[in-house]
CSV table of C-alpha atoms in Angstrom, one decimal:
chain,number,residue,atom,x,y,z
P,212,MET,CA,78.7,91.1,88.0
P,213,LEU,CA,81.3,93.8,88.4
P,214,GLN,CA,80.1,97.1,90.1
P,215,PRO,CA,82.4,100.1,89.9
P,216,LEU,CA,82.7,102.5,92.8
P,217,ALA,CA,85.0,105.5,93.9
P,218,ALA,CA,88.2,104.5,95.4
P,219,PRO,CA,87.9,104.1,99.3
P,220,SER,CA,91.7,104.4,99.7
P,221,ILE,CA,91.4,108.3,99.0
P,222,LEU,CA,89.5,108.6,102.3
P,223,GLY,CA,91.7,106.1,103.9
P,224,TYR,CA,94.8,107.8,103.0
P,225,PHE,CA,93.5,111.2,103.9
P,226,ALA,CA,92.3,110.0,107.4
P,227,LEU,CA,95.5,108.1,108.2
P,228,GLY,CA,97.5,111.2,107.0
P,229,SER,CA,95.5,113.6,109.0
P,230,ALA,CA,95.9,111.4,112.2
P,231,LEU,CA,99.4,110.9,111.6
P,232,ILE,CA,100.4,114.7,110.9
P,233,ILE,CA,98.6,115.6,114.2
P,234,TRP,CA,99.9,112.8,116.5
P,235,GLY,CA,103.4,112.4,115.0
P,236,PRO,CA,104.8,116.0,115.6
P,237,TRP,CA,103.0,115.8,119.1
P,238,PHE,CA,104.6,112.6,119.8
P,239,ALA,CA,107.9,114.2,118.7
P,240,MET,CA,107.3,116.9,121.1
P,241,ALA,CA,107.5,119.4,118.5
P,242,TRP,CA,104.2,121.3,119.6
P,243,GLY,CA,101.7,121.4,122.5
P,244,LYS,CA,101.8,120.4,126.1
P,245,LYS,CA,102.0,116.7,127.6
P,246,SER,CA,98.3,116.8,128.4
P,247,ASP,CA,97.1,118.3,125.0
P,248,TYR,CA,95.9,114.7,123.9
P,249,SER,CA,92.7,115.7,125.8
P,250,ALA,CA,92.1,118.2,122.9
P,251,PHE,CA,92.8,116.1,120.1
P,252,PHE,CA,91.7,112.7,121.0
P,253,PRO,CA,88.3,113.2,119.5
P,254,PHE,CA,89.8,113.8,116.0
P,255,LEU,CA,91.9,110.7,116.3
P,256,LEU,CA,88.7,108.7,117.4
P,257,LEU,CA,86.6,109.9,114.6
P,258,PHE,CA,88.7,110.5,111.6
P,259,GLY,CA,91.7,108.5,112.1
P,260,GLY,CA,89.4,105.8,113.7
P,261,PHE,CA,86.0,105.8,112.1
P,262,GLY,CA,86.9,107.6,108.9
P,263,GLN,CA,89.6,105.1,108.2
P,264,LEU,CA,87.4,102.1,109.2
P,265,ALA,CA,84.8,103.2,106.7
P,266,ALA,CA,87.4,103.4,104.0
P,267,ALA,CA,88.7,99.8,105.0
P,268,LEU,CA,85.3,98.3,105.0
P,269,TRP,CA,84.5,99.8,101.4
P,270,SER,CA,87.8,98.6,100.1
P,271,TYR,CA,86.4,95.0,100.1
P,272,ARG,CA,83.7,96.1,97.6
P,273,ALA,CA,86.5,98.0,95.6
P,274,ARG,CA,88.8,94.7,95.7
P,275,ALA,CA,91.6,96.7,97.1
P,276,ALA,CA,93.1,94.2,99.6
P,277,ALA,CA,96.0,96.1,100.8
P,278,SER,CA,94.0,99.1,101.4
P,279,ALA,CA,91.4,97.1,103.6
P,280,ALA,CA,94.3,95.6,105.6
P,281,LEU,CA,96.2,98.8,106.0
P,282,HIS,CA,93.3,101.3,106.8
P,283,GLY,CA,91.4,98.6,108.9
P,284,SER,CA,94.5,97.9,111.1
P,285,TRP,CA,95.4,101.6,111.7
P,286,ALA,CA,91.6,102.5,112.2
P,287,ALA,CA,91.7,99.9,115.2
P,288,PHE,CA,95.0,101.5,116.3
P,289,PHE,CA,93.7,105.2,116.4
P,290,LEU,CA,90.2,104.0,117.8
P,291,GLY,CA,92.1,102.3,120.7
P,292,LEU,CA,94.7,105.1,121.2
P,293,ALA,CA,91.7,107.6,121.4
P,294,LEU,CA,90.1,105.5,123.9
P,295,ILE,CA,93.2,105.4,125.9
P,296,TYR,CA,93.3,109.4,125.8
P,297,LEU,CA,89.7,109.6,126.7
P,298,LEU,CA,90.2,107.4,129.8
P,299,ALA,CA,93.2,109.3,130.9
P,300,THR,CA,91.5,112.4,130.3
P,301,VAL,CA,88.6,111.5,132.7
P,302,HIS,CA,91.1,110.0,135.1
P,303,THR,CA,90.2,106.3,135.0
P,304,ILE,CA,93.5,105.3,133.8
P,305,THR,CA,97.0,106.7,134.2
P,306,ILE,CA,99.4,106.9,131.2
P,307,PRO,CA,103.1,107.5,131.1
P,308,LEU,CA,104.1,111.1,130.2
P,309,ARG,CA,105.1,112.0,126.7
P,310,GLY,CA,108.8,111.0,126.2
P,311,ASP,CA,108.7,108.4,129.0
P,312,GLY,CA,108.7,104.6,128.4
P,313,TRP,CA,105.4,103.1,127.5
P,314,GLN,CA,105.6,99.3,127.4
P,315,SER,CA,102.1,98.4,126.2
P,316,LEU,CA,101.9,101.1,123.5
P,317,GLY,CA,105.5,100.0,122.3
P,318,GLN,CA,104.3,96.5,122.0
P,319,TRP,CA,101.3,97.5,119.7
P,320,LEU,CA,103.7,99.6,117.5
P,321,ILE,CA,106.0,96.3,117.0
P,322,TYR,CA,103.0,94.5,115.4
P,323,MET,CA,101.7,97.7,113.5
P,324,ALA,CA,105.0,97.8,111.9
P,325,VAL,CA,105.0,94.2,111.0
P,326,ILE,CA,101.5,94.5,109.5
P,327,SER,CA,102.3,97.8,107.7
P,328,MET,CA,105.4,96.3,106.2
P,329,THR,CA,103.5,93.5,104.9
P,330,THR,CA,100.7,95.7,103.3
P,331,ALA,CA,103.5,97.8,101.8
P,332,PHE,CA,104.7,94.8,100.0
P,333,ALA,CA,101.2,94.1,98.8
P,334,ALA,CA,100.7,97.7,97.8
P,335,LEU,CA,104.0,97.5,95.6
P,336,ALA,CA,102.1,95.3,93.2
P,337,HIS,CA,99.9,98.2,92.2
P,338,SER,CA,101.4,101.5,93.4
P,339,VAL,CA,105.0,102.4,94.2
P,340,PRO,CA,103.9,105.7,95.8
P,341,GLY,CA,101.7,103.6,98.1
P,342,PHE,CA,104.6,101.4,98.9
P,343,VAL,CA,106.8,104.3,99.9
P,344,ALA,CA,104.0,105.7,102.1
P,345,GLN,CA,103.2,102.5,104.0
P,346,ALA,CA,107.1,101.5,104.2
P,347,THR,CA,107.7,104.9,105.7
P,348,LEU,CA,104.8,104.3,108.2
P,349,ALA,CA,106.3,100.9,109.0
P,350,ALA,CA,109.6,102.5,110.0
P,351,GLY,CA,108.0,105.1,112.1
P,352,ALA,CA,106.0,102.4,113.9
P,353,THR,CA,109.3,100.4,114.3
P,354,LEU,CA,111.1,103.6,115.8
P,355,GLY,CA,108.4,104.3,118.0
P,356,ALA,CA,108.2,100.8,119.5
P,357,ILE,CA,111.8,101.2,120.1
P,358,GLY,CA,111.6,104.6,121.7
P,359,LEU,CA,108.6,103.5,123.8
P,360,LEU,CA,110.1,100.2,124.9
P,361,ALA,CA,113.7,101.6,125.7
P,362,GLY,CA,112.2,104.9,127.1
P,363,SER,CA,114.3,107.0,124.9
P,364,SER,CA,112.8,110.4,124.2
P,365,GLY,CA,115.3,111.0,121.5
P,366,VAL,CA,114.2,107.9,119.4
P,367,GLN,CA,110.6,108.8,120.2
P,368,GLN,CA,111.2,112.3,118.6
P,369,VAL,CA,112.7,110.7,115.6
P,370,ALA,CA,109.8,108.2,115.4
P,371,GLY,CA,107.3,111.2,115.5
P,372,TRP,CA,108.9,112.9,112.7
P,373,VAL,CA,109.0,109.7,110.5
P,374,LEU,CA,105.4,109.1,111.3
P,375,CYS,CA,104.7,112.8,110.3
P,376,ALA,CA,106.5,112.1,107.0
P,377,ALA,CA,104.3,109.0,106.5
P,378,GLY,CA,101.4,111.1,106.9
P,379,ALA,CA,102.6,113.7,104.3
P,380,LEU,CA,103.1,110.9,101.8
P,381,ALA,CA,99.7,109.3,102.7
P,382,TYR,CA,98.0,112.6,101.9
P,383,ALA,CA,100.2,112.8,98.6
P,384,VAL,CA,98.9,109.3,97.5
P,385,GLY,CA,95.3,110.2,98.5
P,386,ALA,CA,95.4,113.3,96.5
P,387,TYR,CA,97.0,112.0,93.4
P,388,GLN,CA,94.3,109.2,93.5
P,389,MET,CA,91.6,111.7,93.7
P,390,VAL,CA,92.7,113.7,90.6
P,391,SER,CA,93.7,110.5,88.4
P,392,ALA,CA,90.3,109.6,86.7
P,393,PRO,CA,90.1,105.9,85.4
P,394,ARG,CA,90.8,105.7,81.7
P,395,ASP,CA,87.6,104.2,80.5
P,396,ALA,CA,84.9,104.2,83.3
P,397,VAL,CA,81.5,102.4,82.3
P,398,GLU,CA,78.8,105.2,82.6
P,399,TYR,CA,75.7,106.6,81.4
P,400,GLU,CA,76.1,110.2,81.5
P,401,HIS,CA,72.6,111.2,81.8
P,402,GLY,CA,71.8,108.9,84.7
P,403,ASP,CA,71.6,109.1,88.4
P,404,PRO,CA,74.8,109.1,90.7
P,405,GLY,CA,76.1,105.5,90.7
P,406,VAL,CA,75.1,105.0,87.0
P,407,LYS,CA,77.4,107.9,86.0
P,408,VAL,CA,80.8,108.9,87.5
P,409,GLY,CA,80.1,111.6,90.2
P,410,GLN,CA,76.9,113.4,91.4
Q,171,MET,CA,38.2,77.3,102.9
Q,172,MET,CA,41.9,78.2,102.0
Q,173,THR,CA,43.9,80.5,104.1
Q,174,THR,CA,45.8,83.5,102.7
Q,175,HIS,CA,48.9,81.8,102.5
Q,176,GLU,CA,47.4,78.7,100.9
Q,177,GLU,CA,45.8,81.0,98.3
Q,178,TYR,CA,49.0,82.6,97.5
Q,179,VAL,CA,51.0,79.4,97.1
Q,180,HIS,CA,48.0,78.1,94.8
Q,181,GLN,CA,47.8,81.1,92.5
Q,182,ALA,CA,51.6,81.2,92.3
Q,183,TYR,CA,51.7,77.5,91.1
Q,184,GLU,CA,48.7,78.0,88.6
Q,185,SER,CA,50.4,80.9,87.3
Q,186,ARG,CA,53.7,79.2,86.7
Q,187,HIS,CA,52.0,76.3,84.8
Q,188,GLU,CA,49.8,78.7,82.8
Q,189,HIS,CA,52.8,79.9,81.1
Q,190,ASP,CA,55.3,77.4,80.2
Q,191,GLY,CA,55.0,74.8,82.9
Q,192,ALA,CA,58.5,75.5,84.0
Q,193,ALA,CA,59.8,77.3,87.1
Q,194,PRO,CA,60.9,80.9,86.5
Q,195,PRO,CA,64.7,80.9,85.8
Q,196,ALA,CA,66.9,81.6,88.9
Q,197,ARG,CA,69.4,84.3,88.6
Q,198,VAL,CA,72.9,84.0,90.6
Q,199,TYR,CA,75.0,87.2,90.8
Q,200,LEU,CA,78.5,86.5,91.6
Q,201,THR,CA,80.2,89.8,93.1
Q,202,PRO,CA,84.0,89.6,93.7
Q,203,ILE,CA,85.4,91.4,96.8
Q,204,ALA,CA,88.8,91.7,98.3
Q,205,PRO,CA,89.5,89.0,100.8
Q,206,PRO,CA,88.3,90.0,104.2
Q,207,ALA,CA,90.3,87.3,106.1
Q,208,THR,CA,93.5,89.2,106.2
Q,209,LEU,CA,92.3,92.1,108.3
Q,210,GLY,CA,90.8,89.7,110.7
Q,211,LEU,CA,93.8,87.5,111.0
Q,212,PHE,CA,96.0,90.7,111.4
Q,213,GLY,CA,93.7,91.9,114.3
Q,214,PHE,CA,94.0,88.4,115.9
Q,215,PHE,CA,97.7,88.3,115.3
Q,216,ALA,CA,98.5,91.7,117.0
Q,217,SER,CA,96.1,91.4,119.9
Q,218,THR,CA,97.0,87.8,120.6
Q,219,MET,CA,100.7,88.6,120.6
Q,220,VAL,CA,100.4,91.5,122.9
Q,221,VAL,CA,98.3,89.8,125.4
Q,222,SER,CA,99.9,86.3,125.3
Q,223,THR,CA,103.3,87.8,125.6
Q,224,TRP,CA,102.2,89.8,128.5
Q,225,ILE,CA,100.9,86.6,130.2
Q,226,LEU,CA,104.2,85.0,129.6
Q,227,GLY,CA,105.9,87.8,131.5
Q,228,TRP,CA,108.0,89.0,128.5
Q,229,TRP,CA,107.1,92.6,129.2
Q,230,GLY,CA,105.0,94.8,131.6
Q,231,THR,CA,103.7,94.1,135.0
Q,232,PRO,CA,100.8,91.8,136.3
Q,233,THR,CA,98.4,94.7,137.1
Q,234,GLY,CA,99.9,97.8,135.6
Q,235,SER,CA,99.7,96.8,131.9
Q,236,PRO,CA,96.1,95.9,131.3
Q,237,PRO,CA,94.5,99.4,131.8
Q,238,THR,CA,96.6,100.8,128.8
Q,239,MET,CA,96.4,97.4,126.8
Q,240,PHE,CA,93.0,96.5,126.3
Q,241,GLU,CA,91.8,99.5,124.2
Q,242,ILE,CA,93.6,98.6,121.1
Q,243,ALA,CA,92.8,95.0,121.5
Q,244,ALA,CA,89.1,95.6,121.9
Q,245,PHE,CA,89.2,97.5,118.7
Q,246,PHE,CA,91.6,95.6,116.5
Q,247,GLY,CA,91.2,92.0,117.7
Q,248,GLY,CA,87.6,93.0,118.5
Q,249,LEU,CA,85.8,95.6,116.0
Q,250,ALA,CA,88.1,95.2,113.1
Q,251,GLN,CA,88.1,91.4,113.2
Q,252,PHE,CA,84.4,91.2,113.8
Q,253,ALA,CA,83.8,93.4,110.6
Q,254,ALA,CA,86.1,91.1,108.6
Q,255,GLY,CA,84.1,88.3,109.8
Q,256,VAL,CA,80.9,89.8,108.7
Q,257,TRP,CA,82.3,90.6,105.5
Q,258,SER,CA,83.5,87.1,105.0
Q,259,PHE,CA,79.7,86.1,104.4
Q,260,ARG,CA,80.0,88.0,101.2
Q,261,ALA,CA,83.2,86.1,100.5
Q,262,ARG,CA,81.3,82.9,100.8
Q,263,ASP,CA,83.8,81.7,103.5
Q,264,PRO,CA,82.2,79.6,106.2
Q,265,ILE,CA,85.2,79.1,108.4
Q,266,GLY,CA,86.0,82.9,108.3
Q,267,SER,CA,82.5,84.1,108.7
Q,268,ALA,CA,82.1,82.0,111.9
Q,269,LEU,CA,85.5,82.2,113.5
Q,270,LEU,CA,86.6,85.7,112.6
Q,271,THR,CA,83.3,87.0,114.0
Q,272,MET,CA,83.5,84.8,117.1
Q,273,TRP,CA,86.8,85.8,117.8
Q,274,GLY,CA,86.0,89.4,117.2
Q,275,THR,CA,83.2,89.2,119.9
Q,276,TYR,CA,85.7,87.7,122.3
Q,277,TRP,CA,88.2,90.5,122.1
Q,278,MET,CA,85.2,93.1,122.3
Q,279,ALA,CA,84.1,91.4,125.4
Q,280,TRP,CA,87.5,91.1,127.0
Q,281,GLY,CA,88.0,94.7,126.3
Q,282,PHE,CA,84.7,95.5,128.0
Q,283,LEU,CA,85.6,93.4,131.0
Q,284,GLN,CA,89.0,95.1,131.3
Q,285,ALA,CA,87.3,98.5,131.0
Q,286,LEU,CA,85.0,97.7,133.9
Q,287,GLY,CA,88.2,96.5,135.7
Q,288,ALA,CA,89.9,99.9,135.0
Q,289,ALA,CA,86.8,101.7,136.2
Q,290,LYS,CA,87.0,99.6,139.5
Q,291,VAL,CA,83.4,98.3,138.8
Q,292,VAL,CA,84.6,94.7,138.7
Q,293,ASP,CA,87.6,93.0,140.4
Q,294,ILE,CA,90.1,91.3,138.1
Q,295,PRO,CA,92.1,88.9,140.1
Q,296,PRO,CA,95.7,88.0,139.0
Q,297,LEU,CA,96.6,85.0,137.0
Q,298,SER,CA,97.2,82.7,140.0
Q,299,THR,CA,93.8,83.1,141.4
Q,300,ALA,CA,91.2,80.7,140.2
Q,301,GLN,CA,88.6,82.5,137.8
Q,302,PRO,CA,86.0,80.1,136.8
Q,303,GLY,CA,83.8,82.9,135.5
Q,304,PHE,CA,86.5,83.8,133.0
Q,305,ALA,CA,87.7,80.2,132.4
Q,306,VAL,CA,84.2,79.2,131.0
Q,307,TRP,CA,84.7,81.8,128.2
Q,308,PHE,CA,87.4,79.6,126.6
Q,309,ILE,CA,85.3,76.3,126.5
Q,310,PRO,CA,82.9,77.5,123.6
Q,311,LEU,CA,86.0,79.2,122.1
Q,312,CYS,CA,88.0,75.9,122.3
Q,313,LEU,CA,85.1,73.8,120.9
Q,314,PHE,CA,84.2,76.1,117.8
Q,315,THR,CA,87.9,76.8,117.0
Q,316,SER,CA,88.8,73.1,117.0
Q,317,TRP,CA,85.8,72.3,114.8
Q,318,GLY,CA,87.2,75.1,112.5
Q,319,ALA,CA,90.6,73.4,112.5
Q,320,ILE,CA,88.9,70.2,111.3
Q,321,ALA,CA,87.2,72.2,108.5
Q,322,ALA,CA,90.4,73.8,107.6
Q,323,ILE,CA,91.9,70.4,106.9
Q,324,ARG,CA,90.4,70.8,103.3
Q,325,GLU,CA,91.7,74.4,102.9
Q,326,ASN,CA,95.5,74.9,103.6
Q,327,LEU,CA,98.1,74.0,106.2
Q,328,PRO,CA,98.6,77.5,107.7
Q,329,LEU,CA,94.9,78.2,108.4
Q,330,PHE,CA,94.7,74.7,109.9
Q,331,LEU,CA,97.8,75.4,112.2
Q,332,VAL,CA,96.3,78.7,113.3
Q,333,LEU,CA,93.1,77.0,114.5
Q,334,ALA,CA,94.6,73.9,115.8
Q,335,THR,CA,97.0,75.9,118.1
Q,336,VAL,CA,94.6,78.3,119.1
Q,337,GLY,CA,91.9,75.7,119.7
Q,338,ALA,CA,94.3,73.6,121.8
Q,339,GLY,CA,95.4,77.0,123.7
Q,340,CYS,CA,92.0,77.6,124.7
Q,341,GLY,CA,91.8,74.3,126.4
Q,342,PHE,CA,94.9,74.8,128.4
Q,343,VAL,CA,93.8,78.5,129.3
Q,344,ALA,CA,90.3,77.3,130.3
Q,345,ALA,CA,92.0,74.8,132.6
Q,346,GLY,CA,94.5,77.3,134.0
Q,347,PHE,CA,92.1,79.9,134.8
Q,348,TRP,CA,89.5,77.3,136.2
Q,349,ALA,CA,92.1,75.9,138.5
Q,350,GLY,CA,94.2,79.2,139.1
Q,351,SER,CA,97.2,77.4,137.6
Q,352,PRO,CA,99.6,79.9,136.0
Q,353,THR,CA,101.6,77.0,134.5
Q,354,TRP,CA,98.7,75.8,132.4
Q,355,THR,CA,97.7,79.2,131.5
Q,356,LYS,CA,101.2,79.9,130.3
Q,357,VAL,CA,101.2,76.6,128.2
Q,358,GLY,CA,98.0,78.0,126.5
Q,359,ALA,CA,99.8,81.4,126.1
Q,360,TRP,CA,102.6,79.8,124.4
Q,361,LEU,CA,100.1,78.0,121.9
Q,362,PHE,CA,98.6,81.4,121.3
Q,363,VAL,CA,101.8,82.9,120.4
Q,364,PHE,CA,102.4,80.3,117.8
Q,365,GLY,CA,98.8,80.4,116.6
Q,366,ALA,CA,99.2,84.3,116.3
Q,367,CYS,CA,102.5,83.8,114.2
Q,368,PHE,CA,100.6,81.5,112.0
Q,369,ALA,CA,97.7,83.9,111.7
Q,370,TRP,CA,100.1,86.5,110.4
Q,371,TYR,CA,101.6,84.1,107.8
Q,372,THR,CA,98.1,83.1,106.6
Q,373,GLY,CA,96.8,86.7,106.4
Q,374,ALA,CA,100.0,87.7,104.5
Q,375,MET,CA,99.7,84.7,102.4
Q,376,VAL,CA,96.1,85.5,101.2
Q,377,LEU,CA,97.1,89.3,100.8
Q,378,LEU,CA,100.0,88.8,98.8
Q,379,GLU,CA,98.6,86.3,96.4
Q,380,TYR,CA,95.5,88.5,95.9
Q,381,ALA,CA,97.6,91.8,95.4
Q,382,TRP,CA,100.4,90.3,93.1
Q,383,GLY,CA,98.1,87.8,91.2
Q,384,ARG,CA,100.3,84.8,92.0
Q,385,VAL,CA,101.6,82.9,94.9
Q,386,ILE,CA,104.2,84.8,96.9
Q,387,LEU,CA,104.1,82.9,100.3
Q,388,SER,CA,103.5,79.1,99.8
Q,389,LEU,CA,99.9,78.3,100.6
Q,390,GLY,CA,101.0,75.0,102.2
Q,391,VAL,CA,98.7,72.6,100.4
Q,392,ILE,CA,98.8,68.8,100.9
Q,393,PRO,CA,98.0,67.3,97.6
Q,394,GLY,CA,95.0,64.9,97.5
Q,395,LEU,CA,93.9,66.1,101.0
Q,396,MET,CA,93.3,69.8,100.2
Q,397,LYS,CA,91.3,71.4,97.7
Q,398,LEU,CA,93.9,73.5,95.9
Q,399,PRO,CA,96.5,72.0,93.5
Q,400,ALA,CA,99.9,71.3,94.6
Q,401,ASP,CA,101.3,74.1,92.5
Q,402,ALA,CA,99.7,76.4,95.1
Q,403,ASN,CA,102.9,75.7,97.2
Q,404,ARG,CA,105.2,77.3,94.4
Q,405,PRO,CA,105.9,80.8,94.5
Q,406,GLY,CA,105.2,82.5,91.3
Q,407,PHE,CA,102.3,80.2,90.4
Q,408,ARG,CA,99.2,81.9,89.0
Q,409,LEU,CA,96.5,80.4,91.2
Q,410,SER,CA,93.5,82.7,90.1
Q,411,ALA,CA,92.3,84.5,87.1
Q,412,PRO,CA,90.0,87.3,88.3
Q,413,MET,CA,87.5,88.8,86.1
Q,414,GLU,CA,88.6,92.4,85.6
Q,415,TYR,CA,87.8,95.5,83.3
Q,416,ALA,CA,91.2,97.0,83.3
Q,417,GLY,CA,90.2,100.6,82.5
Q,418,GLY,CA,87.2,100.9,85.1
Q,419,GLN,CA,87.1,102.1,88.6
Q,420,PRO,CA,87.7,100.2,91.5
Q,421,GLY,CA,85.4,97.3,92.0
Q,422,THR,CA,85.8,96.4,88.2
Q,423,ARG,CA,89.3,95.5,88.7
Q,424,HIS,CA,91.9,94.9,91.5
Q,425,ALA,CA,92.7,98.2,93.1
Q,426,PRO,CA,95.7,99.4,95.2
């Protein structure tokens, strides 16, 4: 029994893109103060985190394996990063200043890069734009890891902009998926939502 | 006098035999989903690599690193892996549903412990100090992961290697934390590093075979011992023929 549903990766790409477009340029020191994470971490937590997680879990029913792995992994990353910023905001932990070295976050970005490159290769089977967005994301994570492990603010700046570019590409892929209707969706147009496409 | 339950059973039995004497036909619905194991294995891979390499002293400091390390582990190795384990019930995967869920709960529990340590509610001693209260965590993890390894002998070699190395690693780590022996703990951490690399391979192997519709990374099948055919080791081999309605929405076909 096959059950159709709306593509969860639209939400996933929008949530990923939104988080990256905010965090990437801030990480690149293009806007705001070093302590501005206290203001934007709730957005990372709820949209980049829970929004993407919802998309990832619905991707199982959508039979979208790359989407489930990509959005599930980055959802967890942003949930954790937001918790770090929350704990730093309430002075439970101390985090390095923006632009300085940060070993543990650099370590996480190594493995996020490996995972993103793996999901990018999987996405290539169905979607070249999806591959480009995810490969760019992997490149940004790699540069971020190098910048944080080496303590190089210059590499971190480049990494932030590459992550921002990945966010823009993710937006574009999500936007394309939203307007590209399936060729021949099975529906009963007089029925309730779920029986027909849309509400 | 019959009880309510007995009346119900009696009426149902009589009703069945009044019609055609046969039991009503059972319906089995099979609904395909994307493989949940990949997200779980990726969460395990990343979290285990970060923490194990820290234990091995490859990076960071003994007390300075955990306060900014546990948060992503709690969500990636924890919540995400737990969710993948729960979805594995729908995938009819007894190994994934048990072990991904169990390891997800471990990482969430470890994150919770580290959070209490960061808040100075509990004292987390260094690796060189005996910690029987933490060592005992790894006894059930060792038992169930090793049992999963035995079950995986019928599945594929990469999954068996994940569970065998991690199960053995749990034994060494349990002994290391119980005795306050960093040497034993580091032997366990080395096994975890190998297990994490096997976990990435297994997750990527499943993901790429599903996405491309053919074997990309060898599935590591030992012919005769494991359920899959020997051709599953050959890149390019079409292992499955999924039911799809090509023009439909996601759910009726494989989706990006």
